[in-house]
Each structure stands twice: as C-alpha cells, then as structure tokens.
Amino acid sequence: MAGRVVSSSDSSQRGNGKQTSDRAGAHGSVAKRTPREASGVARSGAGVRSKDGDFVDARTMKPRKSVSERLDSPDFGGPGLFARPKVVNFPERLKERRQAHRREMAVRIAIVVAVIAAVVALIWGLLFSPLLRLHTDQITVGGTNTWVSASEVADIAYAQQGKSLLLVDTDGMEEKISDLPGVTSAKAVKRYPHGLDVTVKAEIPAAVLQVSESDYTAVDREGRVLNAVNASVKGIPVIEVKDAKKSLDNKAVKQALQVLGSLDEPMRQKITKVEAKTQDSITTTLDDGYTIIWGNSSQMKLKKAVVDTLLSKPDQLEGAKTINVAAPDKATIK
C-alpha cells in the first residue's frame, strides 16, 4: 500500500493552520463582544487584575493612587518636586526660644533698673545727704583787718550752710565778698568733706574824708565807705571836704582816691595834705616838704617810677621841692 509521506513543512503548515484557526476563533469570540459588554466586563472587574486575553479599556480603570500621591511618592522623586516647600514648626523649640527671650528681656530690665537706682542713690548721696554737707563750724575766714569785718565776710559764707559742697557757688560768693568796702579780692576754696576756706585781700582806706576834727569818713579807692568802729586813721591821707556824702560824687575827689589808692604804703604814710581842686590837678604834700602834682589817675605806674627815682636822688632836684608828673614823659621840677 502506497503510503503518503508528510513532510515537515506540511505538518508545520497544518500545525500553524490549526493554531491560526484557534487564535482566530478566540479573537472572533472577543470581537463579537460589543463595547458595552466589554465595558461591563471592565466595570465588573474593576479593581481585579484582568486575565490574559481579556480586553480592558484603560480609560475606565480606577487608579489606585491620586496624582498628588504619585508626585509625592519616593519612586517619582519625593515630596516637593512640583510643590511649594513646607515649613515644619517645632513647638518645643519655639517655646524654648520664647522663654529665652523673656529671660533676656528680664535681665535687661533688671540691669536698667539697677543702673537707674545706682545713679539716683549717687546723686542723693552727693547732693542731698549729709555726706558732703557744709558745716558752719568748718568755715574759716582770713585776710581781714579793722576796716574789713570778718563777720561780714563770714555771713556771706554762712548763707551756703546746709548745702552740699558740690552745690556751693564759690564764684558767686567771691563776687559778693569783693563788693564789700575795703576788699580788693576774695578767694573761696572748698575743703572736703564739710569745710570752706575764704581768704580776702583787704586794704586800708585810700583816704579819710574830713569834714571837721571829729567828723571823718574812711573810704577805699572806689569811694566805698568803710564803717570800722574805733579804728585809727593815723597814717591815712586826709581830704578836706564840706560834705562827705556829696563829695563821693565829685569827680575831683574820685580821681584823688584813685591816685592815693595806687600808692604804696611808705609813700601814703608820708602824705600830710591832699588837694583835689579839679580832676586833673590832684596834688599831695609830703612830710619832708616835697609837693607832688599827679594830675589825674592815668599812667600811675610810670608816674610813681619817676617820682621814686627823683626822691631817691635829691641831688638831681637841685633844691626843688615841687615835682610835676602830670605829663610823666616830660616831668618838671621847681
């Protein structure tokens, strides 16, 4: 019996044809399903993994994660890739910072209060407490004479008692003391913690205004009356006037007082007579017979030098007894 030889190619074709028909049948069965049926299969199988060979419409599948969750997932890149950075608050740390700030403010306030209290205490201690208070029993007065009363000077200083030495006005005190008749200058020096030293430079009267043998008034070079009690006027130049009070307003008398007040004591004690007829003709007579015509009180330093030179060398005078230095550059004798 003749047999049929089947080649491998035929068998493969047959096999392929069978497989093709099987696939076609499978696809044909799937293709026969309507889209609604396919959609129903997809809906019924939502959330269930589809089997091999099933047709599933991906548009109907419910995603398991939202877009934001996927963006924030580590697989995608981590949180904040497409989002604004988030601020993470630490309540405990914030609480500690607030407490530290309160402590710092409390320390600053305490320091300010302490400084203010220290300043107030220092001011009170130096200005208002007994620490530097002036005591009257520690006020000393020096330099006065019979014509300048020490009690008058002390009264001005006593007006500052009870004050702190830091508040004692020494300049004002010196000015008031210098205004006293016979005082040419005054100096007040604080002696801590409670003392004050006052030193004055007092002068004897420039002249005595004599109205009569029993009526005389001592005055200084400024025309201020020196009210000394039982003070001797010996050695003080005398100016004879009709009225002591009115004469103090006379220009000639004022010039005479300026001239006499500028002379040194040995010269003043030699003066026996003073004439002040006009303000430019002040004249003094000395006990040795010499007459000095001073003119007015200008250039007294030069005038005194000329007179002292001439009197120290009497031979130059050639017996003259009058020296005129009203114009000191052209002094004359006769």
XYZ file of C-alpha atoms in Angstrom:
334
model
C 0.000 0.000 0.000
C 1.443 3.130 -1.061
C 1.857 5.406 1.815
C 1.753 9.259 1.908
C 4.779 10.942 3.034
C 4.110 14.041 5.056
C 6.904 16.489 5.098
C 7.790 18.587 7.997
C 6.672 21.603 6.126
C 3.220 20.231 5.684
C 2.957 19.275 9.300
C 4.132 22.683 10.316
C 1.639 24.266 7.997
C -1.050 22.159 9.395
C 0.030 22.960 12.904
C 0.202 26.609 12.065
C -3.125 26.465 10.448
C -4.688 24.907 13.470
C -3.093 27.459 15.767
C -4.225 30.193 13.483
C -7.733 28.904 13.454
C -7.694 28.631 17.216
C -6.468 32.189 17.605
C -8.958 33.347 15.054
C -11.703 31.603 16.931
C -10.581 33.202 20.157
C -10.292 36.607 18.618
C -13.503 36.069 16.859
C -15.252 35.397 20.096
C -13.768 38.513 21.616
C -14.514 40.578 18.604
C -18.083 39.545 18.705
C -18.478 41.316 22.076
C -19.947 44.713 21.923
C -18.178 47.716 23.514
C -20.928 47.863 26.159
C -20.219 44.205 27.070
C -16.512 44.926 27.171
C -17.163 47.933 29.333
C -19.366 45.832 31.585
C -16.607 43.303 31.931
C -14.221 46.107 32.798
C -16.648 47.541 35.356
C -17.392 44.225 36.904
C -13.704 43.525 37.067
C -12.733 46.952 38.411
C -10.007 46.560 40.887
C -9.430 42.952 39.763
C -6.432 42.166 37.648
C -7.560 41.188 34.160
C -6.741 37.773 32.805
C -4.623 37.111 29.807
C -6.620 37.516 26.683
C -9.274 39.787 28.237
C -9.929 43.167 26.644
C -9.911 46.018 29.166
C -10.496 49.710 28.397
C -7.824 51.556 30.375
C -9.911 54.729 30.465
C -12.444 53.026 32.700
C -9.883 51.745 35.207
C -9.908 53.444 38.641
C -6.418 54.477 39.646
C -5.174 53.238 42.986
C -3.277 56.497 43.834
C -4.054 60.132 43.202
C -1.813 62.344 41.108
C -0.525 64.222 44.174
C 0.242 60.953 45.920
C 2.135 59.733 42.901
C 4.070 63.024 42.674
C 5.000 62.755 46.332
C 5.971 59.101 46.159
C 9.674 58.243 46.523
C 9.585 56.467 43.179
C 8.620 59.675 41.414
C 11.103 61.992 43.118
C 9.868 62.651 46.630
C 7.748 65.348 48.223
C 8.001 68.880 46.955
C 9.195 68.198 43.466
C 6.376 70.284 41.977
C 5.060 71.726 45.230
C 5.995 74.820 47.364
C 8.302 73.987 50.327
C 6.511 73.427 53.577
C 7.642 74.999 56.906
C 7.909 72.494 59.675
C 7.250 74.009 63.117
C 8.799 72.640 66.261
C 6.589 73.744 69.181
C 9.102 72.758 71.850
C 11.907 74.697 70.209
C 9.637 77.719 69.730
C 8.658 77.548 73.378
C 12.319 77.450 74.444
C 13.119 80.475 72.276
C 10.248 82.447 73.769
C 11.388 81.563 77.292
C 14.961 82.557 76.442
C 13.713 85.874 75.004
C 11.678 86.551 78.159
C 14.691 85.793 80.342
C 16.884 88.086 78.245
C 14.347 90.905 78.484
C 14.030 90.379 82.241
C 17.816 90.593 82.652
C 17.975 93.780 80.575
C 15.177 95.391 82.545
C 16.858 94.401 85.816
C 20.147 95.933 84.663
C 18.450 99.186 83.613
C 16.581 99.404 86.922
C 19.794 98.708 88.851
C 21.706 101.404 86.946
C 18.944 103.965 87.480
C 18.782 103.110 91.176
C 22.566 103.435 91.487
C 22.567 106.827 89.741
C 19.721 108.100 91.913
C 21.477 106.870 95.042
C 24.732 108.503 93.960
C 23.036 111.825 93.198
C 21.204 111.783 96.508
C 24.355 110.854 98.375
C 26.470 113.593 96.816
C 23.938 116.419 96.624
C 21.323 115.932 99.325
C 22.690 113.652 102.009
C 24.871 114.786 104.952
C 27.856 113.172 103.244
C 29.233 116.453 101.785
C 27.137 118.999 103.664
C 28.826 122.308 104.535
C 29.185 122.901 108.284
C 29.388 126.475 109.587
C 31.872 125.471 112.259
C 34.266 124.434 109.488
C 34.174 127.764 107.610
C 37.347 129.824 108.044
C 37.870 133.475 107.088
C 41.273 135.101 106.669
C 42.872 138.319 105.433
C 40.523 140.822 107.076
C 41.582 143.901 109.013
C 40.000 146.581 111.169
C 38.400 148.092 108.086
C 37.053 144.864 106.636
C 34.891 142.970 109.109
C 35.467 139.211 109.280
C 31.882 138.763 110.434
C 30.545 140.375 107.245
C 32.630 138.012 105.153
C 31.535 135.031 107.255
C 27.863 135.964 106.929
C 28.126 135.632 103.163
C 29.758 132.220 103.530
C 27.211 131.086 106.171
C 24.423 131.614 103.630
C 25.674 128.412 101.958
C 25.394 126.265 105.080
C 23.467 123.035 104.777
C 24.256 122.705 101.081
C 26.409 120.017 99.570
C 29.866 121.331 98.742
C 29.141 120.329 95.157
C 26.299 122.870 95.119
C 28.139 125.688 96.898
C 28.577 128.596 94.469
C 32.120 129.770 95.212
C 32.168 132.175 92.245
C 29.041 133.958 93.414
C 30.400 134.025 96.952
C 33.680 135.595 95.846
C 31.823 138.234 93.863
C 29.667 139.210 96.844
C 32.650 139.389 99.196
C 34.617 141.500 96.707
C 31.782 144.018 96.741
C 32.394 144.682 100.437
C 34.136 148.033 101.084
C 37.880 147.618 101.510
C 38.038 144.196 99.822
C 40.102 144.162 96.659
C 39.817 140.424 96.024
C 38.385 137.249 97.575
C 39.027 133.537 97.158
C 36.787 130.711 98.381
C 38.169 127.147 98.392
C 36.126 124.048 99.246
C 37.644 121.752 101.843
C 36.033 118.337 101.599
C 34.050 116.821 103.119
C 32.467 119.672 105.151
C 34.739 122.727 105.137
C 35.237 126.014 103.296
C 38.199 128.422 103.428
C 37.642 132.081 102.492
C 40.615 134.409 102.064
C 40.255 138.113 101.307
C 42.698 140.806 100.378
C 41.722 143.842 102.400
C 43.146 147.305 102.110
C 43.248 150.169 104.463
C 41.293 153.263 103.434
C 42.606 155.151 100.437
C 41.768 158.374 102.266
C 39.751 159.924 105.049
C 37.137 162.493 104.104
C 37.319 165.017 106.902
C 34.503 167.476 107.480
C 35.721 168.545 110.917
C 38.156 167.354 113.566
C 35.562 164.895 114.898
C 33.703 164.096 111.689
C 35.580 161.916 109.238
C 34.699 159.063 106.902
C 37.131 156.427 105.697
C 36.713 155.350 102.077
C 38.508 152.971 99.741
C 39.824 153.765 96.255
C 36.391 153.010 94.756
C 34.713 155.543 97.023
C 33.054 152.907 99.208
C 32.642 153.817 102.859
C 34.492 151.676 105.406
C 32.479 151.539 108.612
C 35.073 150.474 111.146
C 34.419 151.072 114.824
C 37.124 152.877 116.816
C 39.642 152.317 114.016
C 42.704 154.534 113.920
C 43.096 156.826 110.901
C 46.729 157.576 111.639
C 48.873 157.343 108.504
C 45.856 157.625 106.208
C 45.802 160.592 103.777
C 43.161 163.189 104.602
C 40.978 165.032 102.102
C 39.167 168.010 103.480
C 35.593 168.289 102.201
C 32.419 170.131 103.149
C 30.080 167.160 102.885
C 31.415 163.594 102.906
C 28.398 162.004 101.195
C 28.158 164.578 98.413
C 31.900 164.613 97.871
C 31.789 160.948 96.813
C 30.030 162.094 93.647
C 32.676 164.727 92.935
C 34.959 163.808 90.013
C 37.977 165.509 91.598
C 37.553 163.506 94.811
C 37.124 160.276 92.833
C 40.379 160.942 90.954
C 42.172 161.726 94.233
C 41.002 158.418 95.722
C 42.282 156.547 92.656
C 45.677 158.235 92.913
C 46.018 157.665 96.652
C 44.833 154.081 96.398
C 47.555 153.221 93.860
C 50.433 154.488 96.020
C 52.493 152.127 98.154
C 52.222 152.297 101.921
C 55.521 154.122 102.671
C 54.536 156.933 100.307
C 50.995 157.122 101.692
C 52.222 157.465 105.263
C 54.337 160.491 104.299
C 51.338 162.391 102.910
C 50.199 165.224 105.155
C 47.838 167.008 102.808
C 45.766 166.252 99.721
C 44.318 168.840 97.355
C 41.681 167.951 94.739
C 40.537 171.247 93.220
C 39.972 169.674 89.805
C 40.106 166.127 88.446
C 43.353 166.918 86.598
C 45.198 168.680 89.420
C 45.480 166.106 92.217
C 48.293 167.190 94.496
C 49.875 165.682 97.610
C 52.213 167.212 100.171
C 54.781 165.027 101.940
C 56.097 165.395 105.460
C 59.595 166.191 104.183
C 58.309 169.264 102.343
C 58.027 167.900 98.821
C 54.895 168.543 96.767
C 53.856 166.081 94.070
C 51.483 167.162 91.318
C 49.973 163.956 89.960
C 47.411 165.396 87.592
C 44.832 162.577 87.259
C 44.964 158.831 87.876
C 46.188 157.875 84.397
C 49.649 156.286 83.882
C 50.141 155.975 87.620
C 52.727 153.206 87.256
C 55.010 155.429 85.198
C 54.356 158.473 87.388
C 55.297 156.597 90.556
C 58.520 155.342 88.951
C 59.556 158.911 88.019
C 58.758 160.262 91.496
C 60.592 157.410 93.245
C 63.667 157.964 91.071
C 63.775 161.695 91.761
C 63.174 161.356 95.501
C 65.825 158.646 95.801
C 68.434 161.095 94.408
C 67.717 164.512 95.903
C 70.837 165.996 94.237
C 69.039 165.821 90.918
C 66.362 168.152 92.256
C 68.904 170.901 92.936
C 66.836 172.167 95.846
C 63.485 171.996 94.035
C 60.534 170.991 96.216
C 57.808 170.533 93.616
C 57.685 167.612 91.207
C 55.114 167.755 88.432
C 54.415 164.381 86.775
C 51.035 165.228 85.274
C 52.813 164.501 81.976
C 55.234 161.743 83.093
C 57.199 161.791 79.816
C 58.071 165.459 80.472
C 58.271 165.698 84.259
C 59.246 169.093 85.640
C 60.657 170.298 88.932
C 60.731 173.710 90.519
